[in-house]
């Protein structure tokens, strides 16, 4: 499934690679890109053969340099509200689709680009990456969830620095404040994501899925709801073969063999 602005392919291991492909515009997110992203998220939600996603940008300079400023400039107030709501909706779906996603940040991740990366489960960055929310310098605020996800990721104080100054941070600083998980050389970025994912995908699939859901739900709905879900999921897993296998394998001092059942 490849279309004009996002190249998309799924490997035999179930890991999908999506490449934002507008390098002449530093992979800026226009409505067509958002539309293609919606299609990819629908595939993640519905195709059990797609087990995880790596999202990156074409070229060596940018992951995505933001929402398309040309498009933004033409929006009337109600259109601007709908534009933000559409982007927010697809990023929420990506965040909650039950698949691990890694943003492989290969350069600029600004504005909507950083918001997209923040909706992914993890972020790996190359040393040349620059991450920021420059919207206030354009008379805007982030509209794809940046004001909400950034404080949840890095805490209120750091988030305020980025949000209110509009200044980007480099990859090392982003890693130090917890905005990215790892910094790896650019040519190692995708292989590193694949290695990390193959480790997680070798664990009990239902357990991984429910851990992802529990953490996500708790962050959105609060501690009490999150704990209720955690206990229910903990119980549900007792019905799986993989839980019996995982515990038995430990007791027998052997490697567990999971089947996803
Ligand atoms: N929307 C639309 N076009 C964008 C864009 C965006 N967010 N970011 C970059 N581009 C385009 C530029 O207009 C330019 O197009 P052109 O060659 O047709 O003129 C092309 O991408 C290359 O960008 P350029 O600015 O020439 O590259 P640079 O290396 O000098 O600067 C940046 C790189 C990222 C610092 C700069 O492009 C920039 O500040 N972009 C906007 C970032 C932003 O504010 N994002 C938030 C938007 S809400």
mmCIF file of C-alpha atoms and ligand atoms in Angstrom:
data_model
loop_
_atom_site.group_PDB
_atom_site.id
_atom_site.type_symbol
_atom_site.label_atom_id
_atom_site.label_comp_id
_atom_site.label_asym_id
_atom_site.label_seq_id
_atom_site.Cartn_x
_atom_site.Cartn_y
_atom_site.Cartn_z
ATOM 1 C CA UNK A 1 0.000 0.000 0.000
ATOM 2 C CA UNK A 2 1.916 3.029 -1.239
ATOM 3 C CA UNK A 3 0.420 6.335 -2.087
ATOM 4 C CA UNK A 4 1.747 9.675 -3.104
ATOM 5 C CA UNK A 5 2.848 11.197 0.185
ATOM 6 C CA UNK A 6 3.500 8.273 2.496
ATOM 7 C CA UNK A 7 5.370 5.165 1.386
ATOM 8 C CA UNK A 8 4.067 2.196 3.330
ATOM 9 C CA UNK A 9 5.183 -1.403 3.436
ATOM 10 C CA UNK A 10 4.741 -4.288 5.840
ATOM 11 C CA UNK A 11 7.584 -6.764 6.351
ATOM 12 C CA UNK A 12 7.198 -10.498 6.912
ATOM 13 C CA UNK A 13 7.845 -9.888 10.606
ATOM 14 C CA UNK A 14 4.686 -7.740 10.767
ATOM 15 C CA UNK A 15 6.648 -4.505 11.228
ATOM 16 C CA UNK A 16 5.315 -1.756 8.973
ATOM 17 C CA UNK A 17 7.508 1.084 7.746
ATOM 18 C CA UNK A 18 5.805 4.352 6.823
ATOM 19 C CA UNK A 19 7.929 7.067 5.231
ATOM 20 C CA UNK A 20 6.575 10.617 5.026
ATOM 21 C CA UNK A 21 7.579 11.501 1.509
ATOM 22 C CA UNK A 22 7.522 15.212 0.712
ATOM 23 C CA UNK A 23 11.236 15.894 1.061
ATOM 24 C CA UNK A 24 11.133 19.103 -1.004
ATOM 25 C CA UNK A 25 8.850 20.560 1.706
ATOM 26 C CA UNK A 26 10.722 18.875 4.567
ATOM 27 C CA UNK A 27 7.836 16.386 4.800
ATOM 28 C CA UNK A 28 5.408 19.075 6.004
ATOM 29 C CA UNK A 29 1.987 17.634 6.815
ATOM 30 C CA UNK A 30 -0.639 18.871 4.390
ATOM 31 C CA UNK A 31 -4.238 17.599 4.240
ATOM 32 C CA UNK A 32 -3.324 14.918 1.733
ATOM 33 C CA UNK A 33 -0.616 13.568 4.081
ATOM 34 C CA UNK A 34 -3.102 13.554 6.966
ATOM 35 C CA UNK A 35 -5.591 11.691 4.742
ATOM 36 C CA UNK A 36 -2.992 9.036 3.944
ATOM 37 C CA UNK A 37 -2.091 8.783 7.617
ATOM 38 C CA UNK A 38 -5.760 8.095 8.360
ATOM 39 C CA UNK A 39 -5.633 5.204 5.866
ATOM 40 C CA UNK A 40 -2.523 3.763 7.524
ATOM 41 C CA UNK A 41 -4.047 4.007 10.997
ATOM 42 C CA UNK A 42 -7.183 2.216 9.719
ATOM 43 C CA UNK A 43 -4.913 -0.571 8.478
ATOM 44 C CA UNK A 44 -3.159 -0.778 11.869
ATOM 45 C CA UNK A 45 -6.528 -0.950 13.620
ATOM 46 C CA UNK A 46 -7.945 -3.658 11.381
ATOM 47 C CA UNK A 47 -5.104 -5.871 10.109
ATOM 48 C CA UNK A 48 -3.764 -8.309 12.712
ATOM 49 C CA UNK A 49 -0.824 -8.969 10.374
ATOM 50 C CA UNK A 50 0.532 -5.488 11.105
ATOM 51 C CA UNK A 51 2.105 -5.791 14.553
ATOM 52 C CA UNK A 52 4.046 -2.547 14.868
ATOM 53 C CA UNK A 53 4.872 0.632 13.002
ATOM 54 C CA UNK A 54 8.048 2.592 12.334
ATOM 55 C CA UNK A 55 7.341 6.100 11.099
ATOM 56 C CA UNK A 56 10.071 8.237 9.565
ATOM 57 C CA UNK A 57 10.709 11.012 7.045
ATOM 58 C CA UNK A 58 12.183 10.779 3.561
ATOM 59 C CA UNK A 59 15.653 12.253 3.098
ATOM 60 C CA UNK A 60 18.245 13.037 5.731
ATOM 61 C CA UNK A 61 17.035 16.427 6.865
ATOM 62 C CA UNK A 62 13.532 16.136 8.252
ATOM 63 C CA UNK A 63 11.086 13.835 9.983
ATOM 64 C CA UNK A 64 8.402 16.495 9.403
ATOM 65 C CA UNK A 65 8.841 20.274 9.667
ATOM 66 C CA UNK A 66 5.282 20.850 10.829
ATOM 67 C CA UNK A 67 1.821 21.309 9.442
ATOM 68 C CA UNK A 68 1.851 22.867 5.982
ATOM 69 C CA UNK A 69 2.123 26.598 6.630
ATOM 70 C CA UNK A 70 0.707 27.463 3.201
ATOM 71 C CA UNK A 71 -2.466 25.535 4.014
ATOM 72 C CA UNK A 72 -2.702 27.048 7.511
ATOM 73 C CA UNK A 73 -2.506 30.565 6.121
ATOM 74 C CA UNK A 74 -5.697 30.037 4.110
ATOM 75 C CA UNK A 75 -7.883 28.761 6.969
ATOM 76 C CA UNK A 76 -10.869 30.706 8.335
ATOM 77 C CA UNK A 77 -11.606 30.240 12.082
ATOM 78 C CA UNK A 78 -14.083 27.363 11.797
ATOM 79 C CA UNK A 79 -11.915 25.672 9.180
ATOM 80 C CA UNK A 80 -8.900 26.023 11.476
ATOM 81 C CA UNK A 81 -10.837 24.389 14.316
ATOM 82 C CA UNK A 82 -11.866 21.494 12.054
ATOM 83 C CA UNK A 83 -8.268 21.198 10.767
ATOM 84 C CA UNK A 84 -6.970 20.805 14.326
ATOM 85 C CA UNK A 85 -9.753 18.391 15.311
ATOM 86 C CA UNK A 86 -9.021 16.161 12.299
ATOM 87 C CA UNK A 87 -5.306 15.981 13.114
ATOM 88 C CA UNK A 88 -6.027 15.380 16.798
ATOM 89 C CA UNK A 89 -8.414 12.541 15.939
ATOM 90 C CA UNK A 90 -5.981 10.625 13.748
ATOM 91 C CA UNK A 91 -3.147 11.019 16.274
ATOM 92 C CA UNK A 92 -5.419 9.752 19.078
ATOM 93 C CA UNK A 93 -6.293 6.753 16.921
ATOM 94 C CA UNK A 94 -2.600 6.092 16.255
ATOM 95 C CA UNK A 95 -1.818 6.356 19.963
ATOM 96 C CA UNK A 96 -4.663 3.996 20.904
ATOM 97 C CA UNK A 97 -4.607 1.507 18.030
ATOM 98 C CA UNK A 98 -3.054 -1.230 20.153
ATOM 99 C CA UNK A 99 0.150 -1.416 18.078
ATOM 100 C CA UNK A 100 3.565 -0.207 19.191
ATOM 101 C CA UNK A 101 4.716 2.685 17.036
ATOM 102 C CA UNK A 102 8.177 4.228 16.945
ATOM 103 C CA UNK A 103 8.899 7.625 15.429
ATOM 104 C CA UNK A 104 12.344 7.405 13.838
ATOM 105 C CA UNK A 105 13.186 11.113 13.946
ATOM 106 C CA UNK A 106 15.784 11.636 11.244
ATOM 107 C CA UNK A 107 15.986 15.442 11.345
ATOM 108 C CA UNK A 108 13.576 18.299 12.033
ATOM 109 C CA UNK A 109 10.474 17.334 14.032
ATOM 110 C CA UNK A 110 8.741 20.665 14.430
ATOM 111 C CA UNK A 111 5.156 21.633 15.172
ATOM 112 C CA UNK A 112 2.820 18.973 13.770
ATOM 113 C CA UNK A 113 5.868 16.788 13.064
ATOM 114 C CA UNK A 114 6.741 16.667 16.759
ATOM 115 C CA UNK A 115 3.066 16.230 17.641
ATOM 116 C CA UNK A 116 2.929 13.205 15.342
ATOM 117 C CA UNK A 117 6.094 11.810 16.923
ATOM 118 C CA UNK A 118 4.656 12.365 20.410
ATOM 119 C CA UNK A 119 1.578 10.300 19.524
ATOM 120 C CA UNK A 120 3.880 7.348 18.789
ATOM 121 C CA UNK A 121 4.717 4.914 21.570
ATOM 122 C CA UNK A 122 8.469 5.656 21.450
ATOM 123 C CA UNK A 123 10.830 8.098 19.753
ATOM 124 C CA UNK A 124 14.324 7.305 18.489
ATOM 125 C CA UNK A 125 16.294 10.223 17.028
ATOM 126 C CA UNK A 126 19.426 10.757 14.969
ATOM 127 C CA UNK A 127 22.011 13.259 16.264
ATOM 128 C CA UNK A 128 20.963 15.912 13.710
ATOM 129 C CA UNK A 129 17.345 15.938 14.945
ATOM 130 C CA UNK A 130 15.839 19.217 16.138
ATOM 131 C CA UNK A 131 12.578 19.006 18.033
ATOM 132 C CA UNK A 132 10.294 21.853 18.932
ATOM 133 C CA UNK A 133 6.913 23.527 18.892
ATOM 134 C CA UNK A 134 7.582 26.851 17.122
ATOM 135 C CA UNK A 135 3.905 27.774 16.714
ATOM 136 C CA UNK A 136 3.867 30.803 19.042
ATOM 137 C CA UNK A 137 6.363 32.447 16.690
ATOM 138 C CA UNK A 138 3.754 32.144 13.946
ATOM 139 C CA UNK A 139 0.889 33.529 16.021
ATOM 140 C CA UNK A 140 -0.471 30.009 16.558
ATOM 141 C CA UNK A 141 -0.509 27.332 19.190
ATOM 142 C CA UNK A 142 0.018 23.626 18.524
ATOM 143 C CA UNK A 143 -3.251 22.114 17.302
ATOM 144 C CA UNK A 144 -2.459 18.407 17.004
ATOM 145 C CA UNK A 145 -2.203 17.699 20.730
ATOM 146 C CA UNK A 146 1.170 19.334 21.450
ATOM 147 C CA UNK A 147 -0.037 21.384 24.413
ATOM 148 C CA UNK A 148 -1.328 18.190 26.029
ATOM 149 C CA UNK A 149 1.172 15.455 25.147
ATOM 150 C CA UNK A 150 4.363 17.462 25.727
ATOM 151 C CA UNK A 151 3.711 18.119 29.463
ATOM 152 C CA UNK A 152 2.673 14.490 29.895
ATOM 153 C CA UNK A 153 5.970 13.368 28.353
ATOM 154 C CA UNK A 154 8.511 15.759 29.824
ATOM 155 C CA UNK A 155 6.713 17.374 32.781
ATOM 156 C CA UNK A 156 5.197 20.803 33.127
ATOM 157 C CA UNK A 157 8.360 22.886 33.564
ATOM 158 C CA UNK A 158 10.275 21.582 30.531
ATOM 159 C CA UNK A 159 7.113 21.602 28.439
ATOM 160 C CA UNK A 160 6.517 25.258 29.253
ATOM 161 C CA UNK A 161 10.053 26.152 28.143
ATOM 162 C CA UNK A 162 9.532 24.546 24.756
ATOM 163 C CA UNK A 163 5.953 25.654 24.284
ATOM 164 C CA UNK A 164 6.371 29.286 25.304
ATOM 165 C CA UNK A 165 9.781 29.991 23.735
ATOM 166 C CA UNK A 166 9.123 28.082 20.518
ATOM 167 C CA UNK A 167 12.831 27.167 20.543
ATOM 168 C CA UNK A 168 13.829 23.685 19.411
ATOM 169 C CA UNK A 169 16.079 21.320 21.360
ATOM 170 C CA UNK A 170 18.714 19.065 19.848
ATOM 171 C CA UNK A 171 18.599 15.282 20.028
ATOM 172 C CA UNK A 172 20.867 15.022 23.084
ATOM 173 C CA UNK A 173 18.770 17.496 25.076
ATOM 174 C CA UNK A 174 15.552 15.823 23.897
ATOM 175 C CA UNK A 175 16.897 12.532 25.206
ATOM 176 C CA UNK A 176 17.962 14.104 28.505
ATOM 177 C CA UNK A 177 14.461 15.462 29.166
ATOM 178 C CA UNK A 178 12.719 12.256 28.109
ATOM 179 C CA UNK A 179 11.263 13.530 24.860
ATOM 180 C CA UNK A 180 13.147 10.879 22.909
ATOM 181 C CA UNK A 181 14.074 7.422 24.132
ATOM 182 C CA UNK A 182 17.362 6.921 22.278
ATOM 183 C CA UNK A 183 19.782 8.812 20.060
ATOM 184 C CA UNK A 184 21.419 6.641 17.403
ATOM 185 C CA UNK A 185 23.455 7.410 14.258
ATOM 186 C CA UNK A 186 21.217 8.257 11.326
ATOM 187 C CA UNK A 187 22.089 5.150 9.302
ATOM 188 C CA UNK A 188 21.332 3.034 12.387
ATOM 189 C CA UNK A 189 17.957 4.625 13.069
ATOM 190 C CA UNK A 190 15.643 2.169 11.292
ATOM 191 C CA UNK A 191 17.723 -0.929 12.201
ATOM 192 C CA UNK A 192 17.675 0.185 15.866
ATOM 193 C CA UNK A 193 13.890 0.560 15.771
ATOM 194 C CA UNK A 194 13.585 -2.881 14.194
ATOM 195 C CA UNK A 195 15.853 -4.436 16.819
ATOM 196 C CA UNK A 196 13.914 -2.866 19.671
ATOM 197 C CA UNK A 197 10.581 -3.940 18.174
ATOM 198 C CA UNK A 198 11.681 -7.499 17.527
ATOM 199 C CA UNK A 199 12.515 -7.746 21.247
ATOM 200 C CA UNK A 200 9.067 -6.515 22.288
ATOM 201 C CA UNK A 201 7.284 -8.578 19.643
ATOM 202 C CA UNK A 202 8.994 -11.726 20.948
ATOM 203 C CA UNK A 203 7.222 -11.279 24.284
ATOM 204 C CA UNK A 204 3.660 -12.519 24.925
ATOM 205 C CA UNK A 205 1.613 -10.530 22.365
ATOM 206 C CA UNK A 206 -1.562 -10.166 24.430
ATOM 207 C CA UNK A 207 0.444 -9.055 27.456
ATOM 208 C CA UNK A 208 2.285 -6.439 25.381
ATOM 209 C CA UNK A 209 -0.979 -5.191 23.923
ATOM 210 C CA UNK A 210 -2.693 -4.919 27.305
ATOM 211 C CA UNK A 211 0.314 -3.232 28.944
ATOM 212 C CA UNK A 212 0.237 -0.648 26.151
ATOM 213 C CA UNK A 213 -3.489 -0.115 26.569
ATOM 214 C CA UNK A 214 -3.348 0.084 30.367
ATOM 215 C CA UNK A 215 -0.589 2.700 30.419
ATOM 216 C CA UNK A 216 -2.313 4.740 27.708
ATOM 217 C CA UNK A 217 -5.718 4.579 29.331
ATOM 218 C CA UNK A 218 -4.400 5.571 32.751
ATOM 219 C CA UNK A 219 -2.613 8.603 31.317
ATOM 220 C CA UNK A 220 -5.795 9.731 29.611
ATOM 221 C CA UNK A 221 -8.495 8.797 32.102
ATOM 222 C CA UNK A 222 -6.591 9.058 35.379
ATOM 223 C CA UNK A 223 -5.208 6.745 38.051
ATOM 224 C CA UNK A 224 -8.437 5.224 39.309
ATOM 225 C CA UNK A 225 -9.712 4.230 35.849
ATOM 226 C CA UNK A 226 -6.247 3.049 34.884
ATOM 227 C CA UNK A 227 -5.961 0.832 37.952
ATOM 228 C CA UNK A 228 -9.398 -0.658 37.287
ATOM 229 C CA UNK A 229 -8.366 -1.513 33.734
ATOM 230 C CA UNK A 230 -5.010 -2.881 34.932
ATOM 231 C CA UNK A 231 -6.699 -5.299 37.354
ATOM 232 C CA UNK A 232 -9.194 -6.425 34.692
ATOM 233 C CA UNK A 233 -6.422 -6.977 32.140
ATOM 234 C CA UNK A 234 -4.300 -8.792 34.740
ATOM 235 C CA UNK A 235 -7.233 -11.131 35.261
ATOM 236 C CA UNK A 236 -7.970 -11.514 31.564
ATOM 237 C CA UNK A 237 -4.416 -12.630 30.871
ATOM 238 C CA UNK A 238 -4.914 -15.543 33.268
ATOM 239 C CA UNK A 239 -7.136 -17.000 30.537
ATOM 240 C CA UNK A 240 -4.277 -17.087 27.995
ATOM 241 C CA UNK A 241 -2.011 -19.989 27.107
ATOM 242 C CA UNK A 242 0.904 -17.596 26.906
ATOM 243 C CA UNK A 243 0.593 -16.701 30.582
ATOM 244 C CA UNK A 244 0.631 -20.384 31.554
ATOM 245 C CA UNK A 245 3.607 -20.907 29.229
ATOM 246 C CA UNK A 246 5.500 -17.843 30.503
ATOM 247 C CA UNK A 247 5.178 -18.803 34.159
ATOM 248 C CA UNK A 248 5.866 -22.502 33.531
ATOM 249 C CA UNK A 249 8.930 -21.717 31.410
ATOM 250 C CA UNK A 250 10.348 -19.639 34.245
ATOM 251 C CA UNK A 251 9.782 -22.423 36.760
ATOM 252 C CA UNK A 252 11.369 -24.957 34.382
ATOM 253 C CA UNK A 253 14.305 -22.608 33.688
ATOM 254 C CA UNK A 254 13.714 -22.592 29.929
ATOM 255 C CA UNK A 255 12.873 -19.969 27.329
ATOM 256 C CA UNK A 256 9.140 -19.389 26.869
ATOM 257 C CA UNK A 257 7.579 -20.071 23.513
ATOM 258 C CA UNK A 258 4.638 -17.733 22.939
ATOM 259 C CA UNK A 259 1.851 -18.227 20.418
ATOM 260 C CA UNK A 260 -0.298 -15.139 20.969
ATOM 261 C CA UNK A 261 -3.116 -17.243 22.412
HETATM 262 N N1 LIG B 1 5.091 24.064 5.765
HETATM 263 C C1 LIG B 1 5.246 24.266 4.451
HETATM 264 N N2 LIG B 1 6.444 24.297 3.839
HETATM 265 C C2 LIG B 1 7.524 24.088 4.603
HETATM 266 C C3 LIG B 1 7.441 23.890 5.995
HETATM 267 C C4 LIG B 1 6.156 23.875 6.570
HETATM 268 N N3 LIG B 1 5.960 23.644 7.875
HETATM 269 N N4 LIG B 1 8.693 23.752 6.482
HETATM 270 C C5 LIG B 1 9.516 23.858 5.433
HETATM 271 N N5 LIG B 1 8.829 24.065 4.302
HETATM 272 C C6 LIG B 1 9.340 24.238 2.935
HETATM 273 C C7 LIG B 1 9.969 25.600 2.745
HETATM 274 O O1 LIG B 1 8.997 26.577 2.479
HETATM 275 C C8 LIG B 1 10.869 25.307 1.559
HETATM 276 O O2 LIG B 1 10.070 25.270 0.396
HETATM 277 P P1 LIG B 1 10.565 26.025 -0.959
HETATM 278 O O3 LIG B 1 11.867 25.350 -1.302
HETATM 279 O O4 LIG B 1 9.473 25.764 -1.933
HETATM 280 O O5 LIG B 1 10.760 27.461 -0.574
HETATM 281 C C9 LIG B 1 11.341 23.896 1.819
HETATM 282 O O6 LIG B 1 10.398 23.323 2.705
HETATM 283 C C10 LIG B 1 12.691 23.822 2.474
HETATM 284 O O7 LIG B 1 12.664 24.588 3.655
HETATM 285 P P2 LIG B 1 13.731 25.756 3.975
HETATM 286 O O8 LIG B 1 13.093 26.694 4.946
HETATM 287 O O9 LIG B 1 14.278 26.330 2.717
HETATM 288 O O10 LIG B 1 14.882 24.883 4.684
HETATM 289 P P3 LIG B 1 15.953 25.426 5.741
HETATM 290 O O11 LIG B 1 16.938 24.313 5.907
HETATM 291 O O12 LIG B 1 16.434 26.766 5.392
HETATM 292 O O13 LIG B 1 15.118 25.579 7.133
HETATM 293 C C11 LIG B 1 13.529 24.897 8.811
HETATM 294 C C12 LIG B 1 14.578 24.452 7.769
HETATM 295 C C13 LIG B 1 12.855 23.644 9.352
HETATM 296 C C14 LIG B 1 14.255 25.640 9.958
HETATM 297 C C15 LIG B 1 12.492 25.840 8.150
HETATM 298 O O14 LIG B 1 12.021 25.210 6.972
HETATM 299 C C16 LIG B 1 11.308 26.149 9.006
HETATM 300 O O15 LIG B 1 11.410 26.946 9.940
HETATM 301 N N6 LIG B 1 10.133 25.544 8.703
HETATM 302 C C17 LIG B 1 8.904 25.816 9.402
HETATM 303 C C18 LIG B 1 8.896 25.129 10.773
HETATM 304 C C19 LIG B 1 7.611 25.474 11.515
HETATM 305 O O16 LIG B 1 7.393 26.605 11.931
HETATM 306 N N7 LIG B 1 6.749 24.456 11.719
HETATM 307 C C20 LIG B 1 5.526 24.612 12.418
HETATM 308 C C21 LIG B 1 4.415 24.886 11.511
HETATM 309 S S1 LIG B 1 2.900 25.143 12.380
#
